[in-house]
Amino acid sequence: MLSNHLQNGVETAKLIWSRLPNAEDVSDTEPDEDGGFRSHGFGGTVESLDYEVIENYAYRQEQARRGKLYVWYYVGVKWFFALLIGIGTGLAAVLINISVENFAGWKYEWTFKIIQHSYVAGFIVYTMINLALVFSSVFIVTQFAPAAAGSGIPEIKGYLNGLTPVISGSIGSVGGGLALGKEGPLVHTGACIASLLGQGGSTKYHLSTRWLQVFKSDRDRRDLVTCGCAAGVAAAFRAPVGGVLFALEEVTSWWRSQLMWRVFFTSAVVAVVVRTAMGWCKSGSCGHFGSGGFIIWDLSDGQEDYSFEELLPMAIIGVIGGLLGALFNQLTLYITYWRRNYLHKKGNRVKIIEACLISVITSVISFGLPLFRECSACPSSDVTTDCPRPPGMYGNYVNFYCTKDNEYNDLATIFFNTQDDAIRNLFSAKTIHEYSAQSLLTFLVMFYSLAVVTFGTAVPAGQFVPGIMIGSTYGRLVGIFVVRLYKKLNIEEGTYALLGAASFLGGSMRMTVSLCVIMVEITNNLKLLPLIMLVLLISKAVGDAFNEGLYEEQARLRGIPLLESRPKNLMRKMTAKEACGNQKVSYFTRVVKVADAANILRTNSHNGFPVVDHTRSGETMVIGLILRSHLLVLLQSKADFQHSPLAVDMRSQSIPIRHSLSDFVKPVSSKGLSINDIHLSPDDLEMYIDLAPFVNPSPYVVPEDMSLTKVYNLFRQLGLRHIFVVPRASRVIGMITRKDLLFEDNEDSGPVELQSTSVRGRQQGGSTRNPDVEHPLLNGLLE
């Protein structure tokens, strides 16, 4: 009977382990089964995830069964997925860029042809094309993929911090001329591709493969999502190193050296895919793509050197960037709050009307304002670019509503262009006096306002490129005054436009290292690195004096619990015990009645519970931590498999397994599972569950007088969700130093024996345990 009892316990543990996630899967911002990010609401009920591996007995027994072949397969799948993420994200970037450039190219080509006969007809065609593209974007998002709205970066930050429709929607919103970029949705796209691969495919569309479903822990899945984020940035800006640093600095708070290698590999794959696609498009096979292409603005022929006296206006650019960036964050925060709490609650129809109305306003401004601007004469013949540009082409010196053949409209050169080409014009060298201060100031005010209003609409939206547009405008404006003041021939207005772009991004997004590398990679000018570093440091310092970064503000508005890089000053005066408050700790005994377990889960919303037992001397001892999701799966298994080895009662201490183990193994997780969804019979409620095999016997523990600052750093650096606060230990059993960790792997060590598990009835006088059943990792604890 004892052997049967042990066998039933082993098989039960295997069964339940196949159904348990290694960490909690409930999160306010987690990838759903189709690669998107699911949100459960905006409020205090947001859940987070845990990087810690739940090392219960079932997990250790499974690890002991794995051989070298499986380990190599496991590592190989990780690198194979990194390769697929890079290829998939690179191809998505190619598709988005080719589509946006061709839609925009056709739009401007048709508009230029029509305005040769009638500007009114040209305006109507221009507005209708923009409206159609934006409508397609917002319709797809509102009807099929609400999670695709926005950039997705705050949600990804929340998921990595502990917590496909994007492509088509991004094409419509960016091609439709809105003051938005495509780099944020590309980061979201890369994360979605990674999430799909981490789950082995999409079960909704029957595209899943079991041999790829090897990642059972949230740590591995979030590592893949990190690779996807880096791939998105690398694809959006053709900046592979910048993508790696973006993932390290901005979106994830937990980093490993092994993860660094895979992220770097993924970004390198993206660079190869993008370079190959661009080489293929040079033959003219991609339509208008050759006119714009990927974001890269070559400034290698720009300003060669700078003088000490130029540092003052460059510092002023940093201050302006910090002020305008902080103002942008605050305005978008207010508007997004109003939009979420009042406007968007009225339904999808209102979202569609809002996006279409903003599209019409944007078209009116971008087409109408250049009509009121007087044209300027083309510069002297030493300018290498064509002036004016012939109809049907876009670039520098655009001929728009000009009466003479040798004139151009400087405001149309910015407004009547794709954002990539407008930035390229603002960054361009050897184009002194191309833009007037009045035109730049007009564009700055109007585009800044449009960017504030457009951000937060129900379309895929990025803020990198609009931020570069805004910053390069006032940067070039400062450059005009510097040229007039210093009267030096080597000063380029385009250099100041670049510094302005860096300053606004630093003042708004508060990135430093990754943004600095991205700006260097997309401009191909290493000589400007010290200047970029200067304006980034100044703009970030100024912006930090007013509010937090754009993504942090938006994440907080969405209720995503991000842990900042630094603890609050108040935490230095608090201890761990004070942070716990006076609330009563909800816990489970090792052998718990099903009715009691269900009642505890119904009466509170905690997601982790201490499990206690009594030693032979009668003292209470904490034996580990059990997750709410694991308890739900246990109860669900009890309800589903009443005649499985779980169904052991007083009349029979063991029953035969009526099905093979493979019959019970199903791809079940606790996502969306609630205690109210589990239906237990009266007989079920009288049963008892031994929780020992499913607890994490080694949770992180801190003494009650540890400073809250130290606890905070542990949470962020280790990626934790739960931590036990206990009294001071009464004795020390040993001490580990660095040299104790320097030893070779012992491959001859035997596997850890799996502890038995059962559901049993209670005798009079309390719970009973079979003294013949041994618990290898608890014996020393309970003596």
PDB file of N, CA, C and O in Angstrom, residues 530-582:
ATOM      1  N   PRO A 530      30.053  63.944 -28.922  1.00  0.00           N
ATOM      2  CA  PRO A 530      30.129  64.740 -27.685  1.00  0.00           C
ATOM      3  C   PRO A 530      29.019  65.771 -27.581  1.00  0.00           C
ATOM      4  O   PRO A 530      28.501  66.015 -26.481  1.00  0.00           O
ATOM      5  N   LEU A 531      28.633  66.382 -28.704  1.00  0.00           N
ATOM      6  CA  LEU A 531      27.576  67.392 -28.670  1.00  0.00           C
ATOM      7  C   LEU A 531      26.227  66.751 -28.357  1.00  0.00           C
ATOM      8  O   LEU A 531      25.413  67.323 -27.608  1.00  0.00           O
ATOM      9  N   ILE A 532      25.976  65.579 -28.932  1.00  0.00           N
ATOM     10  CA  ILE A 532      24.724  64.882 -28.642  1.00  0.00           C
ATOM     11  C   ILE A 532      24.652  64.508 -27.168  1.00  0.00           C
ATOM     12  O   ILE A 532      23.606  64.641 -26.517  1.00  0.00           O
ATOM     13  N   MET A 533      25.770  64.052 -26.627  1.00  0.00           N
ATOM     14  CA  MET A 533      25.802  63.710 -25.205  1.00  0.00           C
ATOM     15  C   MET A 533      25.515  64.938 -24.350  1.00  0.00           C
ATOM     16  O   MET A 533      24.785  64.864 -23.355  1.00  0.00           O
ATOM     17  N   LEU A 534      26.052  66.089 -24.741  1.00  0.00           N
ATOM     18  CA  LEU A 534      25.852  67.319 -23.969  1.00  0.00           C
ATOM     19  C   LEU A 534      24.377  67.701 -23.922  1.00  0.00           C
ATOM     20  O   LEU A 534      23.813  67.937 -22.836  1.00  0.00           O
ATOM     21  N   VAL A 535      23.724  67.767 -25.086  1.00  0.00           N
ATOM     22  CA  VAL A 535      22.322  68.208 -25.099  1.00  0.00           C
ATOM     23  C   VAL A 535      21.411  67.174 -24.440  1.00  0.00           C
ATOM     24  O   VAL A 535      20.399  67.542 -23.816  1.00  0.00           O
ATOM     25  N   LEU A 536      21.758  65.896 -24.542  1.00  0.00           N
ATOM     26  CA  LEU A 536      20.937  64.873 -23.890  1.00  0.00           C
ATOM     27  C   LEU A 536      21.003  65.002 -22.368  1.00  0.00           C
ATOM     28  O   LEU A 536      19.972  64.901 -21.686  1.00  0.00           O
ATOM     29  N   LEU A 537      22.175  65.210 -21.842  1.00  0.00           N
ATOM     30  CA  LEU A 537      22.311  65.349 -20.397  1.00  0.00           C
ATOM     31  C   LEU A 537      21.560  66.580 -19.885  1.00  0.00           C
ATOM     32  O   LEU A 537      20.867  66.527 -18.863  1.00  0.00           O
ATOM     33  N   ILE A 538      21.674  67.682 -20.611  1.00  0.00           N
ATOM     34  CA  ILE A 538      21.001  68.913 -20.175  1.00  0.00           C
ATOM     35  C   ILE A 538      19.494  68.766 -20.283  1.00  0.00           C
ATOM     36  O   ILE A 538      18.741  69.120 -19.355  1.00  0.00           O
ATOM     37  N   SER A 539      19.017  68.250 -21.410  1.00  0.00           N
ATOM     38  CA  SER A 539      17.568  68.148 -21.602  1.00  0.00           C
ATOM     39  C   SER A 539      16.941  67.171 -20.611  1.00  0.00           C
ATOM     40  O   SER A 539      15.841  67.425 -20.093  1.00  0.00           O
ATOM     41  N   LYS A 540      17.621  66.078 -20.328  1.00  0.00           N
ATOM     42  CA  LYS A 540      17.081  65.124 -19.363  1.00  0.00           C
ATOM     43  C   LYS A 540      17.038  65.729 -17.970  1.00  0.00           C
ATOM     44  O   LYS A 540      16.059  65.544 -17.226  1.00  0.00           O
ATOM     45  N   ALA A 541      18.086  66.451 -17.595  1.00  0.00           N
ATOM     46  CA  ALA A 541      18.112  67.079 -16.268  1.00  0.00           C
ATOM     47  C   ALA A 541      17.003  68.112 -16.129  1.00  0.00           C
ATOM     48  O   ALA A 541      16.325  68.187 -15.093  1.00  0.00           O
ATOM     49  N   VAL A 542      16.793  68.905 -17.165  1.00  0.00           N
ATOM     50  CA  VAL A 542      15.728  69.909 -17.123  1.00  0.00           C
ATOM     51  C   VAL A 542      14.362  69.245 -17.083  1.00  0.00           C
ATOM     52  O   VAL A 542      13.478  69.636 -16.315  1.00  0.00           O
ATOM     53  N   GLY A 543      14.158  68.230 -17.919  1.00  0.00           N
ATOM     54  CA  GLY A 543      12.870  67.552 -17.928  1.00  0.00           C
ATOM     55  C   GLY A 543      12.553  66.845 -16.623  1.00  0.00           C
ATOM     56  O   GLY A 543      11.406  66.863 -16.157  1.00  0.00           O
ATOM     57  N   ASP A 544      13.570  66.247 -15.997  1.00  0.00           N
ATOM     58  CA  ASP A 544      13.353  65.538 -14.734  1.00  0.00           C
ATOM     59  C   ASP A 544      12.923  66.478 -13.616  1.00  0.00           C
ATOM     60  O   ASP A 544      12.341  66.037 -12.619  1.00  0.00           O
ATOM     61  N   ALA A 545      13.219  67.762 -13.766  1.00  0.00           N
ATOM     62  CA  ALA A 545      12.812  68.723 -12.744  1.00  0.00           C
ATOM     63  C   ALA A 545      11.310  68.966 -12.745  1.00  0.00           C
ATOM     64  O   ALA A 545      10.777  69.510 -11.759  1.00  0.00           O
ATOM     65  N   PHE A 546      10.607  68.545 -13.808  1.00  0.00           N
ATOM     66  CA  PHE A 546       9.172  68.832 -13.912  1.00  0.00           C
ATOM     67  C   PHE A 546       8.316  67.564 -13.816  1.00  0.00           C
ATOM     68  O   PHE A 546       7.307  67.565 -13.124  1.00  0.00           O
ATOM     69  N   ASN A 547       8.670  66.519 -14.517  1.00  0.00           N
ATOM     70  CA  ASN A 547       7.858  65.302 -14.487  1.00  0.00           C
ATOM     71  C   ASN A 547       8.701  64.125 -14.945  1.00  0.00           C
ATOM     72  O   ASN A 547       9.913  64.269 -15.155  1.00  0.00           O
ATOM     73  N   GLU A 548       8.045  62.983 -15.115  1.00  0.00           N
ATOM     74  CA  GLU A 548       8.738  61.783 -15.558  1.00  0.00           C
ATOM     75  C   GLU A 548       8.700  61.677 -17.072  1.00  0.00           C
ATOM     76  O   GLU A 548       8.101  62.508 -17.760  1.00  0.00           O
ATOM     77  N   GLY A 549       9.347  60.635 -17.591  1.00  0.00           N
ATOM     78  CA  GLY A 549       9.392  60.440 -19.021  1.00  0.00           C
ATOM     79  C   GLY A 549       8.027  60.106 -19.605  1.00  0.00           C
ATOM     80  O   GLY A 549       7.073  59.767 -18.894  1.00  0.00           O
ATOM     81  N   LEU A 550       7.936  60.209 -20.932  1.00  0.00           N
ATOM     82  CA  LEU A 550       6.664  60.006 -21.626  1.00  0.00           C
ATOM     83  C   LEU A 550       6.100  58.619 -21.350  1.00  0.00           C
ATOM     84  O   LEU A 550       4.915  58.469 -21.011  1.00  0.00           O
ATOM     85  N   TYR A 551       6.907  57.588 -21.499  1.00  0.00           N
ATOM     86  CA  TYR A 551       6.409  56.230 -21.330  1.00  0.00           C
ATOM     87  C   TYR A 551       6.073  55.933 -19.875  1.00  0.00           C
ATOM     88  O   TYR A 551       5.117  55.193 -19.592  1.00  0.00           O
ATOM     89  N   GLU A 552       6.825  56.485 -18.942  1.00  0.00           N
ATOM     90  CA  GLU A 552       6.505  56.282 -17.529  1.00  0.00           C
ATOM     91  C   GLU A 552       5.182  56.954 -17.164  1.00  0.00           C
ATOM     92  O   GLU A 552       4.368  56.383 -16.426  1.00  0.00           O
ATOM     93  N   GLU A 553       4.953  58.162 -17.687  1.00  0.00           N
ATOM     94  CA  GLU A 553       3.702  58.863 -17.422  1.00  0.00           C
ATOM     95  C   GLU A 553       2.516  58.095 -18.004  1.00  0.00           C
ATOM     96  O   GLU A 553       1.481  57.931 -17.358  1.00  0.00           O
ATOM     97  N   GLN A 554       2.663  57.621 -19.228  1.00  0.00           N
ATOM     98  CA  GLN A 554       1.570  56.882 -19.859  1.00  0.00           C
ATOM     99  C   GLN A 554       1.341  55.545 -19.160  1.00  0.00           C
ATOM    100  O   GLN A 554       0.193  55.097 -19.026  1.00  0.00           O
ATOM    101  N   ALA A 555       2.415  54.905 -18.725  1.00  0.00           N
ATOM    102  CA  ALA A 555       2.264  53.634 -18.010  1.00  0.00           C
ATOM    103  C   ALA A 555       1.533  53.842 -16.689  1.00  0.00           C
ATOM    104  O   ALA A 555       0.659  53.040 -16.313  1.00  0.00           O
ATOM    105  N   ARG A 556       1.839  54.911 -15.991  1.00  0.00           N
ATOM    106  CA  ARG A 556       1.162  55.184 -14.726  1.00  0.00           C
ATOM    107  C   ARG A 556      -0.307  55.506 -14.961  1.00  0.00           C
ATOM    108  O   ARG A 556      -1.175  55.127 -14.174  1.00  0.00           O
ATOM    109  N   LEU A 557      -0.602  56.205 -16.051  1.00  0.00           N
ATOM    110  CA  LEU A 557      -1.988  56.506 -16.386  1.00  0.00           C
ATOM    111  C   LEU A 557      -2.773  55.228 -16.666  1.00  0.00           C
ATOM    112  O   LEU A 557      -3.964  55.130 -16.340  1.00  0.00           O
ATOM    113  N   ARG A 558      -2.129  54.247 -17.276  1.00  0.00           N
ATOM    114  CA  ARG A 558      -2.772  52.976 -17.566  1.00  0.00           C
ATOM    115  C   ARG A 558      -2.821  52.051 -16.358  1.00  0.00           C
ATOM    116  O   ARG A 558      -3.354  50.948 -16.441  1.00  0.00           O
ATOM    117  N   GLY A 559      -2.248  52.475 -15.252  1.00  0.00           N
ATOM    118  CA  GLY A 559      -2.258  51.644 -14.060  1.00  0.00           C
ATOM    119  C   GLY A 559      -1.224  50.553 -14.061  1.00  0.00           C
ATOM    120  O   GLY A 559      -1.372  49.561 -13.348  1.00  0.00           O
ATOM    121  N   ILE A 560      -0.173  50.707 -14.852  1.00  0.00           N
ATOM    122  CA  ILE A 560       0.879  49.693 -14.923  1.00  0.00           C
ATOM    123  C   ILE A 560       1.894  49.962 -13.807  1.00  0.00           C
ATOM    124  O   ILE A 560       2.505  51.027 -13.772  1.00  0.00           O
ATOM    125  N   PRO A 561       2.090  49.029 -12.885  1.00  0.00           N
ATOM    126  CA  PRO A 561       2.964  49.277 -11.727  1.00  0.00           C
ATOM    127  C   PRO A 561       4.445  49.124 -12.068  1.00  0.00           C
ATOM    128  O   PRO A 561       5.035  48.074 -11.880  1.00  0.00           O
ATOM    129  N   LEU A 562       5.043  50.184 -12.568  1.00  0.00           N
ATOM    130  CA  LEU A 562       6.474  50.163 -12.875  1.00  0.00           C
ATOM    131  C   LEU A 562       7.292  50.504 -11.635  1.00  0.00           C
ATOM    132  O   LEU A 562       6.937  51.407 -10.872  1.00  0.00           O
ATOM    133  N   LEU A 563       8.367  49.780 -11.446  1.00  0.00           N
ATOM    134  CA  LEU A 563       9.321  50.116 -10.395  1.00  0.00           C
ATOM    135  C   LEU A 563      10.388  51.021 -10.991  1.00  0.00           C
ATOM    136  O   LEU A 563      11.085  50.641 -11.926  1.00  0.00           O
ATOM    137  N   GLU A 564      10.508  52.213 -10.459  1.00  0.00           N
ATOM    138  CA  GLU A 564      11.495  53.146 -10.967  1.00  0.00           C
ATOM    139  C   GLU A 564      12.904  52.664 -10.634  1.00  0.00           C
ATOM    140  O   GLU A 564      13.110  51.779  -9.808  1.00  0.00           O
ATOM    141  N   SER A 565      13.865  53.285 -11.295  1.00  0.00           N
ATOM    142  CA  SER A 565      15.244  52.850 -11.097  1.00  0.00           C
ATOM    143  C   SER A 565      15.767  53.193  -9.700  1.00  0.00           C
ATOM    144  O   SER A 565      16.649  52.526  -9.183  1.00  0.00           O
ATOM    145  N   ARG A 566      15.190  54.227  -9.094  1.00  0.00           N
ATOM    146  CA  ARG A 566      15.647  54.627  -7.765  1.00  0.00           C
ATOM    147  C   ARG A 566      14.484  54.585  -6.783  1.00  0.00           C
ATOM    148  O   ARG A 566      13.374  54.991  -7.118  1.00  0.00           O
ATOM    149  N   PRO A 567      14.725  54.122  -5.554  1.00  0.00           N
ATOM    150  CA  PRO A 567      13.661  54.146  -4.543  1.00  0.00           C
ATOM    151  C   PRO A 567      13.385  55.571  -4.079  1.00  0.00           C
ATOM    152  O   PRO A 567      14.230  56.462  -4.210  1.00  0.00           O
ATOM    153  N   LYS A 568      12.196  55.774  -3.538  1.00  0.00           N
ATOM    154  CA  LYS A 568      11.834  57.083  -3.011  1.00  0.00           C
ATOM    155  C   LYS A 568      12.637  57.381  -1.736  1.00  0.00           C
ATOM    156  O   LYS A 568      13.046  56.489  -1.002  1.00  0.00           O
ATOM    157  N   ASN A 569      12.834  58.672  -1.487  1.00  0.00           N
ATOM    158  CA  ASN A 569      13.590  59.061  -0.289  1.00  0.00           C
ATOM    159  C   ASN A 569      12.888  58.617   0.992  1.00  0.00           C
ATOM    160  O   ASN A 569      13.540  58.326   1.999  1.00  0.00           O
ATOM    161  N   LEU A 570      11.548  58.557   0.952  1.00  0.00           N
ATOM    162  CA  LEU A 570      10.813  58.140   2.139  1.00  0.00           C
ATOM    163  C   LEU A 570      11.155  56.722   2.550  1.00  0.00           C
ATOM    164  O   LEU A 570      11.094  56.370   3.733  1.00  0.00           O
ATOM    165  N   MET A 571      11.542  55.881   1.582  1.00  0.00           N
ATOM    166  CA  MET A 571      11.835  54.483   1.879  1.00  0.00           C
ATOM    167  C   MET A 571      13.076  54.328   2.753  1.00  0.00           C
ATOM    168  O   MET A 571      13.223  53.309   3.424  1.00  0.00           O
ATOM    169  N   ARG A 572      13.948  55.304   2.731  1.00  0.00           N
ATOM    170  CA  ARG A 572      15.171  55.205   3.533  1.00  0.00           C
ATOM    171  C   ARG A 572      14.863  55.246   5.025  1.00  0.00           C
ATOM    172  O   ARG A 572      15.657  54.782   5.844  1.00  0.00           O
ATOM    173  N   LYS A 573      13.720  55.796   5.382  1.00  0.00           N
ATOM    174  CA  LYS A 573      13.352  55.925   6.791  1.00  0.00           C
ATOM    175  C   LYS A 573      12.408  54.824   7.237  1.00  0.00           C
ATOM    176  O   LYS A 573      11.989  54.800   8.391  1.00  0.00           O
ATOM    177  N   MET A 574      12.060  53.918   6.332  1.00  0.00           N
ATOM    178  CA  MET A 574      11.109  52.862   6.658  1.00  0.00           C
ATOM    179  C   MET A 574      11.802  51.503   6.672  1.00  0.00           C
ATOM    180  O   MET A 574      12.815  51.299   6.007  1.00  0.00           O
ATOM    181  N   THR A 575      11.225  50.584   7.429  1.00  0.00           N
ATOM    182  CA  THR A 575      11.728  49.217   7.467  1.00  0.00           C
ATOM    183  C   THR A 575      10.741  48.297   6.748  1.00  0.00           C
ATOM    184  O   THR A 575       9.622  48.688   6.413  1.00  0.00           O
ATOM    185  N   ALA A 576      11.173  47.077   6.534  1.00  0.00           N
ATOM    186  CA  ALA A 576      10.312  46.118   5.853  1.00  0.00           C
ATOM    187  C   ALA A 576       9.047  45.838   6.656  1.00  0.00           C
ATOM    188  O   ALA A 576       7.961  45.691   6.088  1.00  0.00           O
ATOM    189  N   LYS A 577       9.166  45.789   7.971  1.00  0.00           N
ATOM    190  CA  LYS A 577       7.998  45.530   8.806  1.00  0.00           C
ATOM    191  C   LYS A 577       6.998  46.663   8.705  1.00  0.00           C
ATOM    192  O   LYS A 577       5.777  46.437   8.648  1.00  0.00           O
ATOM    193  N   GLU A 578       7.477  47.899   8.652  1.00  0.00           N
ATOM    194  CA  GLU A 578       6.572  49.046   8.523  1.00  0.00           C
ATOM    195  C   GLU A 578       5.859  49.051   7.184  1.00  0.00           C
ATOM    196  O   GLU A 578       4.699  49.468   7.079  1.00  0.00           O
ATOM    197  N   ALA A 579       6.536  48.580   6.143  1.00  0.00           N
ATOM    198  CA  ALA A 579       5.902  48.537   4.822  1.00  0.00           C
ATOM    199  C   ALA A 579       4.790  47.500   4.784  1.00  0.00           C
ATOM    200  O   ALA A 579       3.832  47.642   4.014  1.00  0.00           O
ATOM    201  N   CYS A 580       4.913  46.441   5.601  1.00  0.00           N
ATOM    202  CA  CYS A 580       3.866  45.424   5.620  1.00  0.00           C
ATOM    203  C   CYS A 580       2.568  45.940   6.220  1.00  0.00           C
ATOM    204  O   CYS A 580       1.489  45.417   5.919  1.00  0.00           O
ATOM    205  N   GLY A 581       2.658  46.966   7.060  1.00  0.00           N
ATOM    206  CA  GLY A 581       1.465  47.473   7.705  1.00  0.00           C
ATOM    207  C   GLY A 581       0.968  46.530   8.785  1.00  0.00           C
ATOM    208  O   GLY A 581       1.686  45.652   9.278  1.00  0.00           O
ATOM    209  N   ASN A 582      -0.274  46.717   9.137  1.00  0.00           N
ATOM    210  CA  ASN A 582      -0.867  45.913  10.201  1.00  0.00           C
ATOM    211  C   ASN A 582      -1.854  44.871   9.670  1.00  0.00           C
ATOM    212  O   ASN A 582      -2.637  44.316  10.434  1.00  0.00           O
TER     213      ASN A 582
END
